[in-house]
């Protein structure tokens, strides 16, 4: 619960939207499996409950509560790649603790190697850090997942990475490809405008 004595800074609505979009609606992916696995000390019911509380807190823009809930979710299931992704996003976007963010993204990928959302977010971290070749590699790996439903994000971000590397022609081609895949990809139109 929010402590009324703690000052809150309002985040712009795009900031909350970016957090929620980055999380990729992974809340829907948790199953309602059994309560406890005695051999591994995993409590999936508690893990899921705290994960859902974290996602709800992110939606409200209460990033500190979200971080605490993701940590609690991991205490009930240390192999929860979705909570690792959530912590990676919070450390990257909200707290700007980039090394910590990278650890969480990499842990999510260690737990689930074909976790495209984590791969794209790791690429975004590298892009924000000026590590363009590493970002491009991450986006390419995510695009290797035929079931990744938001591939336009990886293509558009890869285009932006090429632009930042000084290759605007390649960037324009990739961003146009992303817009063809999703004509409502506003960031793609914005980036094309900036390049031009």
Coordinates of N, CA, C and O in Angstrom, one line a residue, residues 12-193:
X12 N 4.9 10.4 -16.6 CA 4.1 10.6 -17.7 C 3.4 9.3 -18.2 O 3.9 8.2 -18.0
X13 N 2.2 9.5 -18.8 CA 1.5 8.3 -19.1 C 2.2 7.4 -20.1 O 2.1 6.2 -20.1
X14 N 3.1 8.0 -21.0 CA 3.8 7.2 -21.9 C 4.9 6.4 -21.2 O 5.2 5.3 -21.6
X15 N 5.3 6.9 -20.0 CA 6.3 6.1 -19.3 C 5.7 4.8 -18.7 O 6.2 3.7 -18.9
X16 N 4.4 4.9 -18.2 CA 3.7 3.8 -17.7 C 3.4 2.9 -18.8 O 3.5 1.6 -18.7
X17 N 3.0 3.4 -20.0 CA 2.6 2.6 -21.1 C 3.8 1.9 -21.6 O 3.7 0.7 -22.0
X18 N 5.0 2.5 -21.6 CA 6.2 1.8 -22.1 C 6.6 0.7 -21.1 O 7.0 -0.4 -21.6
X19 N 6.4 0.9 -19.8 CA 6.7 -0.2 -18.9 C 5.8 -1.4 -19.1 O 6.2 -2.5 -19.2
X20 N 4.5 -1.1 -19.3 CA 3.5 -2.1 -19.5 C 3.7 -2.8 -20.8 O 3.7 -4.1 -20.9
X21 N 4.0 -2.1 -21.9 CA 4.2 -2.7 -23.2 C 5.5 -3.5 -23.2 O 5.5 -4.6 -23.8
X22 N 6.5 -3.1 -22.5 CA 7.7 -3.8 -22.4 C 7.5 -5.2 -21.7 O 8.2 -6.1 -22.0
X23 N 6.7 -5.1 -20.7 CA 6.4 -6.4 -20.0 C 5.7 -7.4 -20.9 O 5.8 -8.6 -20.7
X24 N 5.1 -6.9 -22.0 CA 4.5 -7.8 -23.0 C 3.4 -8.6 -22.5 O 3.2 -9.7 -23.0
X25 N 2.6 -8.1 -21.5 CA 1.5 -8.9 -21.0 C 1.8 -10.3 -20.6 O 1.1 -11.2 -20.7
X26 N 3.0 -10.4 -20.0 CA 3.5 -11.7 -19.6 C 2.6 -12.2 -18.4 O 2.7 -13.4 -18.0
X27 N 1.8 -11.4 -17.8 CA 1.0 -11.8 -16.7 C 0.1 -12.9 -17.1 O -0.3 -13.8 -16.3
X28 N -0.4 -12.8 -18.3 CA -1.3 -13.8 -18.8 C -0.7 -15.2 -19.0 O -1.4 -16.2 -19.2
X29 N 0.6 -15.3 -19.0 CA 1.3 -16.5 -19.3 C 1.5 -17.5 -18.1 O 1.8 -18.6 -18.3
X30 N 1.2 -17.0 -16.9 CA 1.4 -17.9 -15.8 C 0.3 -18.9 -15.7 O -0.9 -18.5 -15.8
X31 N 0.6 -20.1 -15.4 CA -0.5 -21.1 -15.2 C -0.9 -21.2 -13.8 O -0.3 -20.7 -12.9
X32 N -2.1 -21.7 -13.6 CA -2.7 -21.9 -12.3 C -2.4 -23.3 -11.7 O -3.2 -24.0 -11.3
X33 N -1.1 -23.7 -11.7 CA -0.7 -25.0 -11.4 C -0.8 -25.3 -9.9 O -1.4 -24.5 -9.1
X34 N -0.2 -26.4 -9.5 CA -0.3 -26.9 -8.1 C 0.3 -25.9 -7.1 O 1.1 -25.1 -7.5
X35 N 0.0 -26.1 -5.8 CA 0.4 -25.2 -4.8 C 1.9 -25.3 -4.5 O 2.6 -24.3 -4.5
X36 N 2.4 -26.5 -4.1 CA 3.7 -26.6 -3.6 C 4.4 -27.8 -4.2 O 3.8 -28.9 -4.3
X37 N 5.7 -27.6 -4.6 CA 6.5 -28.8 -5.0 C 7.5 -28.9 -3.9 O 8.5 -28.2 -3.8
X38 N 7.4 -29.9 -3.0 CA 8.2 -30.0 -1.8 C 9.7 -30.2 -2.1 O 10.5 -29.8 -1.4
X39 N 10.0 -30.9 -3.2 CA 11.3 -31.2 -3.6 C 12.1 -30.0 -3.9 O 13.3 -29.9 -3.5
X40 N 11.5 -29.0 -4.6 CA 12.3 -27.9 -5.0 C 11.9 -26.6 -4.2 O 12.4 -25.5 -4.5
X41 N 11.0 -26.7 -3.2 CA 10.6 -25.6 -2.4 C 10.0 -24.5 -3.2 O 10.1 -23.3 -2.9
X42 N 9.3 -24.8 -4.3 CA 8.6 -23.8 -5.2 C 7.2 -23.8 -4.8 O 6.5 -24.8 -4.7
X43 N 6.7 -22.6 -4.6 CA 5.2 -22.4 -4.3 C 4.7 -21.5 -5.5 O 4.8 -20.3 -5.5
X44 N 4.1 -22.2 -6.5 CA 3.7 -21.5 -7.7 C 2.5 -20.6 -7.4 O 2.3 -19.6 -8.1
X45 N 1.6 -21.0 -6.5 CA 0.5 -20.1 -6.1 C 0.9 -18.8 -5.6 O 0.5 -17.7 -6.0
X46 N 1.9 -18.8 -4.6 CA 2.4 -17.6 -4.0 C 3.2 -16.8 -5.1 O 3.1 -15.6 -5.1
X47 N 4.0 -17.5 -5.9 CA 4.7 -16.9 -6.9 C 3.8 -16.1 -7.9 O 4.0 -14.9 -8.2
X48 N 2.8 -16.8 -8.3 CA 1.8 -16.1 -9.2 C 1.1 -14.9 -8.6 O 1.0 -13.9 -9.3
X49 N 0.7 -15.1 -7.3 CA 0.0 -14.0 -6.7 C 0.9 -12.7 -6.6 O 0.5 -11.6 -6.9
X50 N 2.2 -12.9 -6.2 CA 3.1 -11.7 -6.1 C 3.5 -11.2 -7.5 O 3.6 -10.0 -7.6
X51 N 3.6 -12.1 -8.4 CA 3.9 -11.6 -9.8 C 2.7 -10.7 -10.3 O 2.9 -9.6 -10.8
X52 N 1.5 -11.2 -10.1 CA 0.3 -10.4 -10.5 C 0.2 -9.0 -9.8 O -0.1 -8.0 -10.4
X53 N 0.6 -9.0 -8.5 CA 0.6 -7.8 -7.7 C 1.7 -6.8 -8.3 O 1.5 -5.6 -8.4
X54 N 2.8 -7.4 -8.7 CA 3.9 -6.6 -9.3 C 3.4 -6.0 -10.6 O 3.6 -4.8 -10.9
X55 N 2.8 -6.7 -11.5 CA 2.3 -6.2 -12.7 C 1.2 -5.1 -12.5 O 1.3 -4.1 -13.2
X56 N 0.4 -5.4 -11.5 CA -0.6 -4.3 -11.2 C 0.0 -3.1 -10.7 O -0.4 -2.0 -11.1
X57 N 1.0 -3.2 -9.9 CA 1.8 -2.0 -9.4 C 2.5 -1.3 -10.6 O 2.5 0.0 -10.6
X58 N 3.0 -2.0 -11.5 CA 3.6 -1.4 -12.7 C 2.6 -0.6 -13.5 O 2.8 0.5 -14.0
X59 N 1.4 -1.2 -13.7 CA 0.3 -0.5 -14.4 C 0.0 0.8 -13.7 O -0.3 1.8 -14.4
X60 N 0.0 0.9 -12.4 CA -0.3 2.1 -11.7 C 0.9 3.0 -11.6 O 0.7 4.2 -11.1
X61 N 2.0 2.6 -12.0 CA 3.2 3.5 -12.0 C 3.9 3.4 -10.7 O 4.8 4.2 -10.4
X62 N 3.6 2.5 -9.8 CA 4.2 2.4 -8.5 C 5.4 1.4 -8.6 O 5.3 0.2 -8.2
X63 N 6.5 1.9 -9.1 CA 7.6 1.0 -9.5 C 8.3 0.4 -8.3 O 8.8 -0.7 -8.4
X64 N 8.3 1.0 -7.2 CA 9.0 0.5 -6.0 C 8.3 -0.7 -5.5 O 8.8 -1.7 -5.1
X65 N 6.9 -0.6 -5.4 CA 6.1 -1.7 -5.0 C 6.2 -2.8 -6.0 O 6.4 -4.0 -5.6
X66 N 6.3 -2.5 -7.3 CA 6.4 -3.6 -8.3 C 7.7 -4.3 -8.1 O 7.7 -5.6 -8.2
X67 N 8.8 -3.6 -7.9 CA 10.1 -4.3 -7.7 C 10.1 -5.2 -6.5 O 10.5 -6.3 -6.6
X68 N 9.5 -4.7 -5.4 CA 9.4 -5.6 -4.2 C 8.6 -6.8 -4.5 O 8.9 -7.9 -4.0
X69 N 7.5 -6.7 -5.2 CA 6.6 -7.8 -5.5 C 7.3 -8.8 -6.4 O 7.1 -10.0 -6.3
X70 N 8.0 -8.3 -7.4 CA 8.8 -9.2 -8.3 C 9.8 -10.0 -7.4 O 10.0 -11.2 -7.6
X71 N 10.5 -9.3 -6.5 CA 11.5 -10.0 -5.7 C 10.8 -11.1 -4.8 O 11.3 -12.2 -4.6
X72 N 9.6 -10.7 -4.3 CA 8.9 -11.7 -3.5 C 8.5 -12.9 -4.3 O 8.6 -14.0 -3.9
X73 N 8.0 -12.6 -5.5 CA 7.6 -13.7 -6.4 C 8.8 -14.6 -6.7 O 8.6 -15.9 -6.6
X74 N 10.0 -14.1 -6.8 CA 11.2 -14.9 -7.0 C 11.6 -15.7 -5.8 O 12.2 -16.8 -5.9
X75 N 11.2 -15.2 -4.6 CA 11.5 -15.9 -3.4 C 10.7 -17.2 -3.3 O 11.1 -18.2 -2.7
X76 N 9.5 -17.2 -4.0 CA 8.7 -18.4 -4.0 C 9.0 -19.3 -5.2 O 8.6 -20.5 -5.3
X77 N 9.7 -18.7 -6.3 CA 10.1 -19.5 -7.4 C 11.3 -18.8 -8.1 O 11.1 -18.0 -8.9
X78 N 12.5 -19.2 -7.7 CA 13.7 -18.6 -8.2 C 13.9 -18.8 -9.7 O 14.8 -18.2 -10.3
X79 N 13.1 -19.7 -10.3 CA 13.2 -20.0 -11.7 C 12.1 -19.3 -12.6 O 11.8 -19.7 -13.7
X80 N 11.6 -18.2 -12.0 CA 10.5 -17.4 -12.7 C 11.1 -16.4 -13.6 O 11.4 -15.3 -13.2
X81 N 11.2 -16.8 -14.9 CA 11.8 -15.9 -15.9 C 11.0 -14.6 -16.1 O 11.6 -13.5 -16.4
X82 N 9.7 -14.6 -15.9 CA 8.9 -13.4 -16.1 C 9.1 -12.4 -15.0 O 9.2 -11.2 -15.3
X83 N 9.4 -12.8 -13.8 CA 9.7 -11.8 -12.7 C 11.1 -11.3 -13.0 O 11.4 -10.1 -12.7
X84 N 12.0 -12.1 -13.5 CA 13.3 -11.6 -13.8 C 13.2 -10.5 -14.9 O 13.9 -9.5 -14.8
X85 N 12.4 -10.8 -15.9 CA 12.2 -9.8 -16.9 C 11.6 -8.5 -16.3 O 12.0 -7.4 -16.7
X86 N 10.6 -8.6 -15.5 CA 10.0 -7.5 -14.8 C 11.0 -6.6 -14.1 O 11.0 -5.4 -14.2
X87 N 11.9 -7.3 -13.3 CA 12.9 -6.6 -12.6 C 13.9 -5.9 -13.6 O 14.4 -4.8 -13.3
X88 N 14.2 -6.6 -14.7 CA 15.1 -6.0 -15.7 C 14.5 -4.7 -16.3 O 15.2 -3.7 -16.4
X89 N 13.2 -4.8 -16.6 CA 12.6 -3.6 -17.1 C 12.6 -2.4 -16.1 O 12.9 -1.3 -16.4
X90 N 12.2 -2.7 -14.9 CA 12.2 -1.7 -13.8 C 13.6 -1.1 -13.6 O 13.7 0.2 -13.6
X91 N 14.6 -1.9 -13.5 CA 16.0 -1.4 -13.3 C 16.5 -0.6 -14.5 O 17.2 0.4 -14.4
X92 N 16.0 -1.0 -15.7 CA 16.4 -0.3 -16.9 C 15.7 1.0 -17.1 O 16.3 2.1 -17.2
X93 N 14.4 1.0 -17.1 CA 13.6 2.2 -17.4 C 13.3 3.1 -16.3 O 13.5 4.3 -16.4
X94 N 13.0 2.5 -15.1 CA 12.6 3.4 -14.0 C 13.8 3.8 -13.1 O 13.9 4.9 -12.7
X95 N 14.7 2.9 -12.8 CA 15.7 3.1 -11.8 C 17.1 3.5 -12.5 O 18.0 4.0 -11.8
X96 N 17.2 3.2 -13.8 CA 18.4 3.5 -14.6 C 19.6 2.8 -14.0 O 20.7 3.3 -14.0
X97 N 19.4 1.6 -13.4 CA 20.5 0.8 -12.9 C 20.8 -0.3 -14.0 O 20.3 -1.4 -14.0
X98 N 21.6 0.2 -15.0 CA 21.8 -0.6 -16.2 C 22.5 -2.0 -16.0 O 22.2 -3.0 -16.6
X99 N 23.5 -2.0 -15.1 CA 24.2 -3.3 -14.8 C 23.2 -4.3 -14.2 O 23.2 -5.4 -14.5
X100 N 22.5 -3.8 -13.2 CA 21.5 -4.6 -12.6 C 20.4 -5.1 -13.5 O 20.0 -6.3 -13.5
X101 N 20.0 -4.2 -14.4 CA 19.0 -4.6 -15.4 C 19.6 -5.7 -16.3 O 18.9 -6.7 -16.6
X102 N 20.8 -5.6 -16.8 CA 21.4 -6.6 -17.7 C 21.5 -7.9 -17.0 O 21.2 -8.9 -17.6
X103 N 21.8 -8.0 -15.7 CA 21.8 -9.2 -14.9 C 20.4 -9.9 -15.0 O 20.3 -11.1 -15.2
X104 N 19.4 -9.1 -14.8 CA 18.0 -9.7 -14.7 C 17.6 -10.2 -16.1 O 17.0 -11.3 -16.2
X105 N 17.9 -9.4 -17.2 CA 17.6 -9.9 -18.5 C 18.3 -11.2 -18.8 O 17.7 -12.1 -19.4
X106 N 19.6 -11.2 -18.5 CA 20.4 -12.4 -18.8 C 19.9 -13.6 -18.0 O 19.9 -14.7 -18.5
X107 N 19.5 -13.4 -16.8 CA 19.0 -14.5 -15.9 C 17.7 -15.0 -16.5 O 17.4 -16.2 -16.6
X108 N 16.8 -14.1 -17.0 CA 15.6 -14.5 -17.7 C 15.9 -15.4 -18.9 O 15.2 -16.4 -19.1
X109 N 16.9 -15.0 -19.6 CA 17.3 -15.8 -20.8 C 17.9 -17.1 -20.5 O 17.8 -18.1 -21.2
X110 N 18.6 -17.1 -19.4 CA 19.2 -18.4 -18.9 C 18.1 -19.3 -18.5 O 18.2 -20.5 -18.8
X111 N 17.1 -18.8 -17.9 CA 16.0 -19.7 -17.4 C 15.1 -20.1 -18.6 O 14.6 -21.2 -18.6
X112 N 15.0 -19.3 -19.6 CA 14.2 -19.6 -20.8 C 14.9 -19.0 -22.0 O 14.7 -17.9 -22.4
X113 N 15.8 -19.8 -22.7 CA 16.6 -19.3 -23.7 C 15.8 -18.7 -24.9 O 16.3 -17.8 -25.6
X114 N 14.6 -19.1 -25.2 CA 13.9 -18.6 -26.3 C 12.8 -17.6 -25.8 O 11.7 -17.6 -26.3
X115 N 13.2 -16.7 -24.9 CA 12.3 -15.7 -24.3 C 12.5 -14.4 -25.1 O 13.3 -13.6 -24.7
X116 N 11.8 -14.3 -26.2 CA 12.0 -13.2 -27.1 C 11.8 -11.8 -26.5 O 12.5 -10.8 -26.8
X117 N 10.8 -11.7 -25.5 CA 10.6 -10.4 -24.9 C 11.8 -10.0 -24.1 O 12.2 -8.8 -24.1
X118 N 12.4 -10.9 -23.4 CA 13.7 -10.6 -22.7 C 14.8 -10.3 -23.6 O 15.6 -9.4 -23.4
X119 N 14.9 -11.0 -24.8 CA 15.9 -10.8 -25.7 C 15.8 -9.3 -26.3 O 16.8 -8.6 -26.4
X120 N 14.6 -8.9 -26.6 CA 14.4 -7.6 -27.2 C 14.7 -6.5 -26.1 O 15.3 -5.5 -26.4
X121 N 14.3 -6.7 -24.9 CA 14.6 -5.8 -23.9 C 16.1 -5.7 -23.6 O 16.6 -4.6 -23.3
X122 N 16.8 -6.8 -23.6 CA 18.2 -6.7 -23.5 C 18.8 -5.9 -24.6 O 19.7 -5.1 -24.4
X123 N 18.3 -6.1 -25.8 CA 18.7 -5.3 -27.0 C 18.5 -3.8 -26.7 O 19.3 -3.0 -27.1
X124 N 17.3 -3.5 -26.2 CA 17.0 -2.1 -25.9 C 18.0 -1.5 -24.9 O 18.4 -0.4 -25.0
X125 N 18.4 -2.3 -23.9 CA 19.4 -1.9 -22.9 C 20.7 -1.6 -23.6 O 21.3 -0.5 -23.4
X126 N 21.1 -2.5 -24.5 CA 22.4 -2.2 -25.2 C 22.2 -1.0 -26.1 O 23.2 -0.2 -26.3
X127 N 21.1 -0.9 -26.8 CA 20.8 0.3 -27.6 C 21.0 1.6 -26.8 O 21.6 2.5 -27.2
X128 N 20.3 1.6 -25.6 CA 20.4 2.8 -24.8 C 21.8 3.1 -24.3 O 22.1 4.2 -24.0
X129 N 22.6 2.0 -24.2 CA 24.0 2.2 -23.7 C 25.0 2.4 -24.8 O 26.2 2.5 -24.5
X130 N 24.5 2.5 -26.1 CA 25.4 2.8 -27.2 C 26.2 1.5 -27.6 O 27.1 1.6 -28.4
X131 N 25.7 0.4 -27.2 CA 26.4 -0.9 -27.6 C 25.5 -1.5 -28.8 O 24.8 -2.5 -28.7
X132 N 25.7 -0.8 -29.9 CA 24.8 -1.0 -31.1 C 24.9 -2.4 -31.7 O 23.9 -3.1 -32.0
X133 N 26.1 -2.9 -31.8 CA 26.3 -4.3 -32.4 C 25.7 -5.3 -31.5 O 25.1 -6.3 -32.0
X134 N 25.8 -5.2 -30.2 CA 25.2 -6.2 -29.3 C 23.7 -6.1 -29.3 O 23.0 -7.1 -29.3
X135 N 23.2 -4.9 -29.5 CA 21.7 -4.7 -29.6 C 21.2 -5.4 -30.9 O 20.2 -6.1 -30.8
X136 N 21.9 -5.2 -32.0 CA 21.5 -5.8 -33.2 C 21.5 -7.3 -33.1 O 20.6 -8.0 -33.6
X137 N 22.5 -7.8 -32.5 CA 22.6 -9.3 -32.3 C 21.4 -9.8 -31.5 O 20.7 -10.8 -31.8
X138 N 21.0 -9.1 -30.4 CA 19.8 -9.4 -29.6 C 18.5 -9.4 -30.5 O 17.7 -10.3 -30.4
X139 N 18.4 -8.4 -31.3 CA 17.2 -8.3 -32.1 C 17.1 -9.4 -33.1 O 16.1 -10.0 -33.4
X140 N 18.3 -9.7 -33.7 CA 18.3 -10.8 -34.7 C 17.9 -12.1 -34.0 O 17.2 -13.0 -34.6
X141 N 18.4 -12.4 -32.8 CA 18.1 -13.6 -32.1 C 16.6 -13.7 -31.8 O 16.0 -14.7 -32.0
X142 N 16.0 -12.6 -31.4 CA 14.5 -12.5 -31.2 C 13.8 -12.8 -32.5 O 12.7 -13.5 -32.5
X143 N 14.3 -12.3 -33.6 CA 13.6 -12.5 -34.9 C 13.7 -13.9 -35.3 O 12.9 -14.3 -36.2
X144 N 14.6 -14.7 -34.8 CA 14.7 -16.1 -35.1 C 13.6 -16.9 -34.5 O 13.4 -18.1 -34.8
X145 N 12.8 -16.3 -33.6 CA 11.7 -17.0 -33.0 C 10.4 -16.8 -33.8 O 9.9 -15.7 -33.9
X146 N 10.0 -17.8 -34.5 CA 8.9 -17.7 -35.5 C 7.6 -17.4 -34.7 O 6.6 -16.9 -35.4
X147 N 7.5 -17.6 -33.4 CA 6.3 -17.4 -32.7 C 6.2 -16.0 -31.9 O 5.3 -15.7 -31.2
X148 N 7.3 -15.2 -32.1 CA 7.3 -13.9 -31.4 C 6.3 -13.0 -32.1 O 6.5 -12.6 -33.3
X149 N 5.3 -12.6 -31.4 CA 4.2 -11.9 -32.0 C 4.4 -10.4 -32.2 O 3.7 -9.8 -32.9
X150 N 5.5 -9.9 -31.6 CA 5.8 -8.5 -31.7 C 7.1 -8.3 -32.4 O 7.9 -7.4 -32.1
X151 N 7.3 -9.0 -33.5 CA 8.5 -9.0 -34.2 C 8.8 -7.6 -34.8 O 10.0 -7.2 -34.9
X152 N 7.8 -6.8 -35.1 CA 7.9 -5.5 -35.6 C 8.7 -4.6 -34.6 O 9.5 -3.7 -35.1
X153 N 8.6 -4.9 -33.3 CA 9.4 -4.1 -32.4 C 10.9 -4.4 -32.5 O 11.7 -3.4 -32.5
X154 N 11.2 -5.6 -32.7 CA 12.7 -6.0 -32.9 C 13.2 -5.4 -34.2 O 14.3 -4.9 -34.2
X155 N 12.4 -5.5 -35.2 CA 12.8 -4.9 -36.5 C 13.0 -3.4 -36.5 O 14.0 -2.9 -36.9
X156 N 12.0 -2.7 -35.9 CA 12.1 -1.3 -35.7 C 13.3 -0.8 -34.9 O 14.0 0.1 -35.2
X157 N 13.5 -1.5 -33.8 CA 14.6 -1.2 -32.9 C 16.0 -1.5 -33.6 O 16.9 -0.8 -33.4
X158 N 16.0 -2.6 -34.3 CA 17.2 -2.9 -35.1 C 17.5 -1.8 -36.1 O 18.7 -1.4 -36.2
X159 N 16.5 -1.3 -36.7 CA 16.7 -0.2 -37.6 C 17.2 1.0 -36.9 O 18.2 1.7 -37.4
X160 N 16.7 1.3 -35.7 CA 17.2 2.5 -35.0 C 18.7 2.3 -34.6 O 19.5 3.2 -34.6
X161 N 19.0 1.0 -34.3 CA 20.4 0.7 -33.9 C 21.3 1.0 -35.1 O 22.4 1.5 -35.0
X162 N 20.9 0.6 -36.3 CA 21.7 0.8 -37.5 C 21.8 2.3 -37.8 O 22.9 2.8 -38.2
X163 N 20.8 3.1 -37.5 CA 20.8 4.5 -37.7 C 21.9 5.1 -36.7 O 22.7 6.0 -37.1
X164 N 21.8 4.7 -35.4 CA 22.8 5.2 -34.5 C 24.2 4.8 -34.8 O 25.2 5.5 -34.4
X165 N 24.4 3.7 -35.6 CA 25.7 3.3 -36.0 C 26.2 4.1 -37.2 O 27.3 3.9 -37.7
X166 N 25.3 4.9 -37.8 CA 25.7 5.7 -38.9 C 25.3 5.0 -40.3 O 25.9 5.4 -41.3
X167 N 24.3 4.2 -40.3 CA 23.8 3.5 -41.5 C 22.4 3.8 -41.7 O 21.5 3.0 -41.6
X168 N 22.0 5.1 -42.1 CA 20.6 5.5 -42.2 C 19.9 4.8 -43.3 O 18.7 4.5 -43.1
X169 N 20.5 4.4 -44.4 CA 19.7 3.7 -45.5 C 19.2 2.3 -45.0 O 18.1 2.0 -45.2
X170 N 20.1 1.6 -44.3 CA 19.7 0.3 -43.8 C 18.6 0.5 -42.7 O 17.6 -0.2 -42.6
X171 N 18.8 1.6 -41.9 CA 17.8 1.9 -40.8 C 16.4 2.1 -41.4 O 15.4 1.6 -40.9
X172 N 16.4 3.0 -42.5 CA 15.1 3.3 -43.1 C 14.4 2.0 -43.6 O 13.2 1.8 -43.4
X173 N 15.1 1.2 -44.3 CA 14.6 -0.1 -44.8 C 14.0 -0.9 -43.7 O 12.8 -1.5 -43.8
X174 N 14.7 -1.1 -42.6 CA 14.2 -1.9 -41.5 C 12.9 -1.3 -40.8 O 12.0 -2.0 -40.5
X175 N 13.0 0.0 -40.6 CA 11.9 0.7 -39.9 C 10.6 0.6 -40.8 O 9.5 0.4 -40.4
X176 N 10.8 0.8 -42.1 CA 9.7 0.7 -43.1 C 9.1 -0.7 -43.0 O 7.9 -0.9 -43.1
X177 N 10.0 -1.7 -42.9 CA 9.5 -3.1 -42.8 C 8.7 -3.3 -41.5 O 7.6 -4.0 -41.5
X178 N 9.1 -2.7 -40.4 CA 8.4 -2.8 -39.2 C 7.0 -2.1 -39.3 O 6.0 -2.7 -38.8
X179 N 6.9 -1.0 -40.0 CA 5.7 -0.3 -40.2 C 4.7 -1.1 -41.1 O 3.5 -1.2 -40.9
X180 N 5.3 -1.8 -42.1 CA 4.5 -2.6 -43.0 C 3.9 -3.8 -42.1 O 2.7 -4.2 -42.3
X181 N 4.6 -4.3 -41.2 CA 4.1 -5.4 -40.3 C 3.1 -4.9 -39.4 O 2.2 -5.6 -39.0
X182 N 3.2 -3.7 -38.9 CA 2.2 -3.1 -38.0 C 2.0 -1.6 -38.3 O 2.8 -0.7 -37.9
X183 N 1.0 -1.3 -39.2 CA 0.8 0.1 -39.6 C 0.5 1.1 -38.4 O 0.5 2.3 -38.6
X184 N 0.3 0.5 -37.2 CA 0.0 1.4 -36.1 C 1.2 1.6 -35.2 O 1.1 2.1 -34.1
X185 N 2.4 1.2 -35.7 CA 3.6 1.4 -35.0 C 4.1 2.8 -35.0 O 4.9 3.2 -35.8
X186 N 3.6 3.6 -34.1 CA 3.8 5.1 -34.0 C 5.3 5.4 -33.9 O 5.8 6.3 -34.5
X187 N 6.0 4.6 -33.0 CA 7.5 4.9 -32.9 C 8.2 4.8 -34.2 O 9.2 5.5 -34.4
X188 N 7.8 3.8 -35.0 CA 8.4 3.7 -36.3 C 8.3 4.9 -37.2 O 9.3 5.4 -37.8
X189 N 7.1 5.5 -37.2 CA 6.9 6.7 -38.0 C 7.7 7.9 -37.4 O 8.3 8.7 -38.1
X190 N 7.8 8.0 -36.1 CA 8.5 9.0 -35.4 C 10.0 8.9 -35.8 O 10.7 9.8 -36.1
X191 N 10.5 7.6 -35.7 CA 12.0 7.4 -36.0 C 12.3 7.7 -37.5 O 13.3 8.3 -37.8
X192 N 11.3 7.4 -38.4 CA 11.6 7.7 -39.8 C 11.6 9.2 -40.0 O 12.5 9.8 -40.7
X193 N 10.7 9.9 -39.3 CA 10.8 11.4 -39.3 C 12.1 12.0 -38.8 O 12.7 12.9 -39.4

